[in-house]
Short mmCIF file of C-alpha atoms in Angstrom, two decimals:
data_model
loop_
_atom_site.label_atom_id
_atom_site.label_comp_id
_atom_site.label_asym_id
_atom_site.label_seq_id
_atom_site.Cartn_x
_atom_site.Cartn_y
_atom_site.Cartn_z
CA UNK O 6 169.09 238.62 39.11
CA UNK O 7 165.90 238.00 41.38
CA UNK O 8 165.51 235.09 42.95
CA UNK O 9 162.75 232.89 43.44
CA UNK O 10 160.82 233.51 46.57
CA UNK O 11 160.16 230.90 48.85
CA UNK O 12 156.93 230.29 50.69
CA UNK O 13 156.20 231.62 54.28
CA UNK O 14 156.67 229.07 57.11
CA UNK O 15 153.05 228.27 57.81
CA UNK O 16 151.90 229.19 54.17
CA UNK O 17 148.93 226.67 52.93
CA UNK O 18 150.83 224.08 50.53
CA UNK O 19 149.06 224.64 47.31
CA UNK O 20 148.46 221.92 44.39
CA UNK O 21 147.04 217.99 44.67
CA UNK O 22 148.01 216.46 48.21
CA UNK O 23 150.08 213.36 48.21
CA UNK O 24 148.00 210.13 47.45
CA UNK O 25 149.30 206.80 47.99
CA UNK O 26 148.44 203.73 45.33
CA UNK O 27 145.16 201.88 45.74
CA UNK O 28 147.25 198.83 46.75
CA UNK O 29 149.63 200.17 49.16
CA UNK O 30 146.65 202.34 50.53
CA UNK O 31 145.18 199.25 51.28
CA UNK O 32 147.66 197.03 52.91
CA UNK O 33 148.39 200.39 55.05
CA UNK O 34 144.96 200.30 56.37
CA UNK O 35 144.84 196.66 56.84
CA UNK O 36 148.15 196.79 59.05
CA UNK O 37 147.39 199.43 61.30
CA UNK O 38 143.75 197.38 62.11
CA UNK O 39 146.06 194.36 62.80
CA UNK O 40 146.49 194.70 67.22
CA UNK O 41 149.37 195.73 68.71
CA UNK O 42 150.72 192.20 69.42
CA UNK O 43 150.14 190.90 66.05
CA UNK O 44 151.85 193.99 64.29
CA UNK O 45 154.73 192.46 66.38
CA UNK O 46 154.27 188.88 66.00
CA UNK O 47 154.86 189.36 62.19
CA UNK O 48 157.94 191.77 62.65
CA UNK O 49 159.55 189.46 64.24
CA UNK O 50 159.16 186.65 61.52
CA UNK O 51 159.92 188.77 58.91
CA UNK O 52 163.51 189.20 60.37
CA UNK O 53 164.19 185.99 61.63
CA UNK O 54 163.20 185.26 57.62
CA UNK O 55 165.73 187.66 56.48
CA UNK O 56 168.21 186.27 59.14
CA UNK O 57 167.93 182.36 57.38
CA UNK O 58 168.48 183.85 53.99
CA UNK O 59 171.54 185.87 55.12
CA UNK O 60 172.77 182.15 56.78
CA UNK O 61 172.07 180.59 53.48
CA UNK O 62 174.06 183.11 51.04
CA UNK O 63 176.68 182.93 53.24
CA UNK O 64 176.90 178.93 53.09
CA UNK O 65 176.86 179.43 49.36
CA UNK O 66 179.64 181.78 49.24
CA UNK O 67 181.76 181.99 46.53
CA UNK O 68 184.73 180.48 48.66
CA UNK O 69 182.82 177.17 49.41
CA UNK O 70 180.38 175.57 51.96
CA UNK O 71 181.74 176.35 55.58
CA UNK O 72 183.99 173.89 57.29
CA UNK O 73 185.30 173.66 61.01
CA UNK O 74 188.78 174.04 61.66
CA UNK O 75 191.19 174.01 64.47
CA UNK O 76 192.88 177.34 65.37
CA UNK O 77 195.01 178.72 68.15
CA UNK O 78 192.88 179.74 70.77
CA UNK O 79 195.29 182.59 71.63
CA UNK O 80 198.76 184.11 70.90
CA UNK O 81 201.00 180.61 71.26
CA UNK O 82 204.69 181.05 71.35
CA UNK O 83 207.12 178.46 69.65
CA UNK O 84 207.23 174.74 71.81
CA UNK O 85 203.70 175.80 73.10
CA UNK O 86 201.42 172.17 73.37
CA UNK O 87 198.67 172.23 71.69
CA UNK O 88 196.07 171.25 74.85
CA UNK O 89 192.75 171.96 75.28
CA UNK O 90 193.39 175.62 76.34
CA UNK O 91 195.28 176.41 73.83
CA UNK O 92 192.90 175.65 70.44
CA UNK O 93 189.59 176.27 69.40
CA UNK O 94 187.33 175.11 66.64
CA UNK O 95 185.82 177.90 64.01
CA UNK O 96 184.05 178.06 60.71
CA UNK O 97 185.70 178.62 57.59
CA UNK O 98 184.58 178.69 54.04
CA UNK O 99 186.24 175.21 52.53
CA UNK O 100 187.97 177.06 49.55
CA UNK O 101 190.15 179.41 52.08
CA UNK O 102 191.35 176.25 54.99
CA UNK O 103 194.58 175.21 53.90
CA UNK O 104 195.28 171.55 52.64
CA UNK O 105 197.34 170.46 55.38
CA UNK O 106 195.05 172.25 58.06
CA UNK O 107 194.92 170.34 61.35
CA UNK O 108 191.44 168.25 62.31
CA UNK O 109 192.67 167.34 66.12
CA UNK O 110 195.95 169.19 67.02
CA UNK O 111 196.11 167.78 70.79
CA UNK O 112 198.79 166.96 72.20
CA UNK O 113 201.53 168.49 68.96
CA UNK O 114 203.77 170.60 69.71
CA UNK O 115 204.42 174.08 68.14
CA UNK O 116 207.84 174.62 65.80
CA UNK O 117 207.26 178.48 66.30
CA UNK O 118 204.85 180.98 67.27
CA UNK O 119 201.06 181.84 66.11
CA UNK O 120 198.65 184.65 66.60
CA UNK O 121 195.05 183.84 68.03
CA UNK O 122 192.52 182.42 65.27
CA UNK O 123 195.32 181.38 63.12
CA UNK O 124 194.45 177.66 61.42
CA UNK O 125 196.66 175.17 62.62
CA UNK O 126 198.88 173.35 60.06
CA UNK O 127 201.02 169.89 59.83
CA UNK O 128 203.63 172.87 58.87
CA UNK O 129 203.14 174.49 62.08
CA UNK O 130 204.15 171.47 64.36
CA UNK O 131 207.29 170.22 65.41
CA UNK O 132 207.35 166.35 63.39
CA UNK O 133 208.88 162.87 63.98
CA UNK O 134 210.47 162.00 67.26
CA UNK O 135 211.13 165.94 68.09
CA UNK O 136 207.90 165.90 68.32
CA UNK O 137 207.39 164.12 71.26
CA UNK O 138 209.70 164.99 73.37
CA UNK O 139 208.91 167.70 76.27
CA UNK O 140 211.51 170.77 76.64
CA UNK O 141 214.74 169.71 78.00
CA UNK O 142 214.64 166.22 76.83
CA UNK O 143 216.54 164.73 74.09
CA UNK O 144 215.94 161.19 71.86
CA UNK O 145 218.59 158.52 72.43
CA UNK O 146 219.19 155.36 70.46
CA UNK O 147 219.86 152.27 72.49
CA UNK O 148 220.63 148.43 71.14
CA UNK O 149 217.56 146.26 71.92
CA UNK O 150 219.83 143.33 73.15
CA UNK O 151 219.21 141.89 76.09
CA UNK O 152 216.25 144.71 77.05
CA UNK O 153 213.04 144.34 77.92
CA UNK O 154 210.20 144.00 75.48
CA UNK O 155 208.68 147.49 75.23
CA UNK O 156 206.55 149.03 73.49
CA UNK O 157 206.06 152.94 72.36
CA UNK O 158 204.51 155.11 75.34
CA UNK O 159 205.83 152.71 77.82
CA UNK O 160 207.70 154.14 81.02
CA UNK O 161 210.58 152.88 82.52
CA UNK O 162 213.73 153.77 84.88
CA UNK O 163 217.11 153.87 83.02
CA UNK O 164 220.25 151.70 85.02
CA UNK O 165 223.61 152.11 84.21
CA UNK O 166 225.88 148.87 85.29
CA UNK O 167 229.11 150.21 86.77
CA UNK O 168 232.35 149.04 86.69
CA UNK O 169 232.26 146.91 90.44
CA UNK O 170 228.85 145.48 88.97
CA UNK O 171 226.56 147.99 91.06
CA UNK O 172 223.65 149.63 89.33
CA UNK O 173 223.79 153.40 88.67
CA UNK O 174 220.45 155.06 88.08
CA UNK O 175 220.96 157.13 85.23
CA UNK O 176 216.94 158.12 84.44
CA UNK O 177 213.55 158.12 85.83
CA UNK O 178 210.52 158.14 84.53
CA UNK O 179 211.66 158.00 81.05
CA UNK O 180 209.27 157.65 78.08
CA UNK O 181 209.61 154.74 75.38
CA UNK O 182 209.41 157.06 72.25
CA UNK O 183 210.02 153.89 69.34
CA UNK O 184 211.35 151.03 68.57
CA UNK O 185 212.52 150.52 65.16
CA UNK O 186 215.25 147.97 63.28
CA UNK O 187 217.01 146.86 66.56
CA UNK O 188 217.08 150.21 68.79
CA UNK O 189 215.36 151.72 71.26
CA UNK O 190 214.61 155.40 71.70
CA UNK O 191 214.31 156.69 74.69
CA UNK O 192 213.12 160.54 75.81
CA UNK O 193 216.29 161.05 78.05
CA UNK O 194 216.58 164.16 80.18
CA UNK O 195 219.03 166.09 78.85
CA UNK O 196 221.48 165.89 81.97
CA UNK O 197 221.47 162.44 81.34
CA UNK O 198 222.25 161.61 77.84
CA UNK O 199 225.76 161.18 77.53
CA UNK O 200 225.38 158.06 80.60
CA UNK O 201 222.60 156.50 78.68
CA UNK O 202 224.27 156.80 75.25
CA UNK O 203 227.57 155.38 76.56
CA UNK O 204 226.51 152.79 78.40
CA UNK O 205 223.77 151.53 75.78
CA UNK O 206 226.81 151.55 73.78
CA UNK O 207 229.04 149.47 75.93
CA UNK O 208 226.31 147.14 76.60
CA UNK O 209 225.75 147.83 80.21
CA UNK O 210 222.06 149.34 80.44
CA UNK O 211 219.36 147.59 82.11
CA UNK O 212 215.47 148.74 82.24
CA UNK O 213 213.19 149.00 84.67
CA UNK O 214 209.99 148.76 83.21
CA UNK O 215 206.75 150.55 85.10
CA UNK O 216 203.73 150.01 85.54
CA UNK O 217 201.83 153.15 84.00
CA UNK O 218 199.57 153.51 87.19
CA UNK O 219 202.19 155.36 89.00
#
């Protein structure tokens, strides 16, 4: 079977040369006598144009207007505090953010570990008192009677009575965490708990209340 024979390289192309439209022939002409500069100029409208309507469709999505969220800033491992280093704020379409998701996560405290850009839930921190207790601290009831009046956030020293009516330091620096129905609770380190506890118990505890300047 012959096949069909292809023109020379260099051959004269044969048959009506390529004409644009009247209209496009025109605006071609009428760009290329625009200068330099103003070719340019209008280039650089046109996609800062097309950038706006790209912003638009996205806040239009079909997942809802964007929203700002809190996320973790970086990996966080479980009892990680949630400080300023450790979140950040992004955008994220409303439809897709969780209904529990955090709006100002500082100070909580993690109940296990995230990855970086994760949103931040009320599932994701450690609640009630655990929650505000620093590592190697544990919450300990105490009667009110015959204690200071204190209030949450408050910081005072923790004094055991002993038996030949000396005081026994049992705490310092120890954080107010409630006080609810009669008892105190107190962030006690967790070397000292079983002093406080007992002697709360028994009656002989004393506070020392500071100033919160120290």
């Amino acid at each position: 079977m012959d096949l069909p024979r292809l023109p020379r390289l260099g051959a004269p192309l044969r048959g009506r040369p390529f004409v644009l439209p009247a209209v496009l022939d025109r605006v071609s002409r009428a760009w290329w006598q625009l200068g330099p500069r103003l070719r340019g100029a209008l280039v650089a409208v046109a996609v800062v144009a097309l950038l706006a309507l790209a912003g638009r469709g996205a806040s239009t999505s079909a997942f809802g207007p964007p929203v700002e969220v809190v996320v973790a800033g970086r990996d966080l491992a479980a009892g990680a505090v949630l400080d300023g280093g450790a979140v950040a704020r992004r955008t994220w379409p409303a439809d897709l953010v969780p209904d529990d998701a955090l709006t100002d996560a500082a100070g909580g405290r993690l109940r296990g570990p995230v990855v970086a850009g994760q949103v931040l839930t009320e599932r994701h921190l450690v609640a009630g008192l655990a929650g505000l207790l620093a590592p190697g601290q544990a919450a300990v009831a105490v009667p009110l009677d015959g204690l200071p009046v204190v209030v949450p956030g408050d910081v005072v020293d923790v004094v055991a009575a002993t038996p030949d009516g000396r005081g026994q330091r049992a705490a310092s620096g120890v954080s107010v965490l409630a006080v609810d129905s009669g008892w105190l609770w107190l962030g006690v380190p967790d070397a000292a708990v079983d002093l406080v506890a007992a002697s709360g118990a028994a009656g002989r505890l004393s506070l020392g209340v500071r100033s919160g300047l120290d």
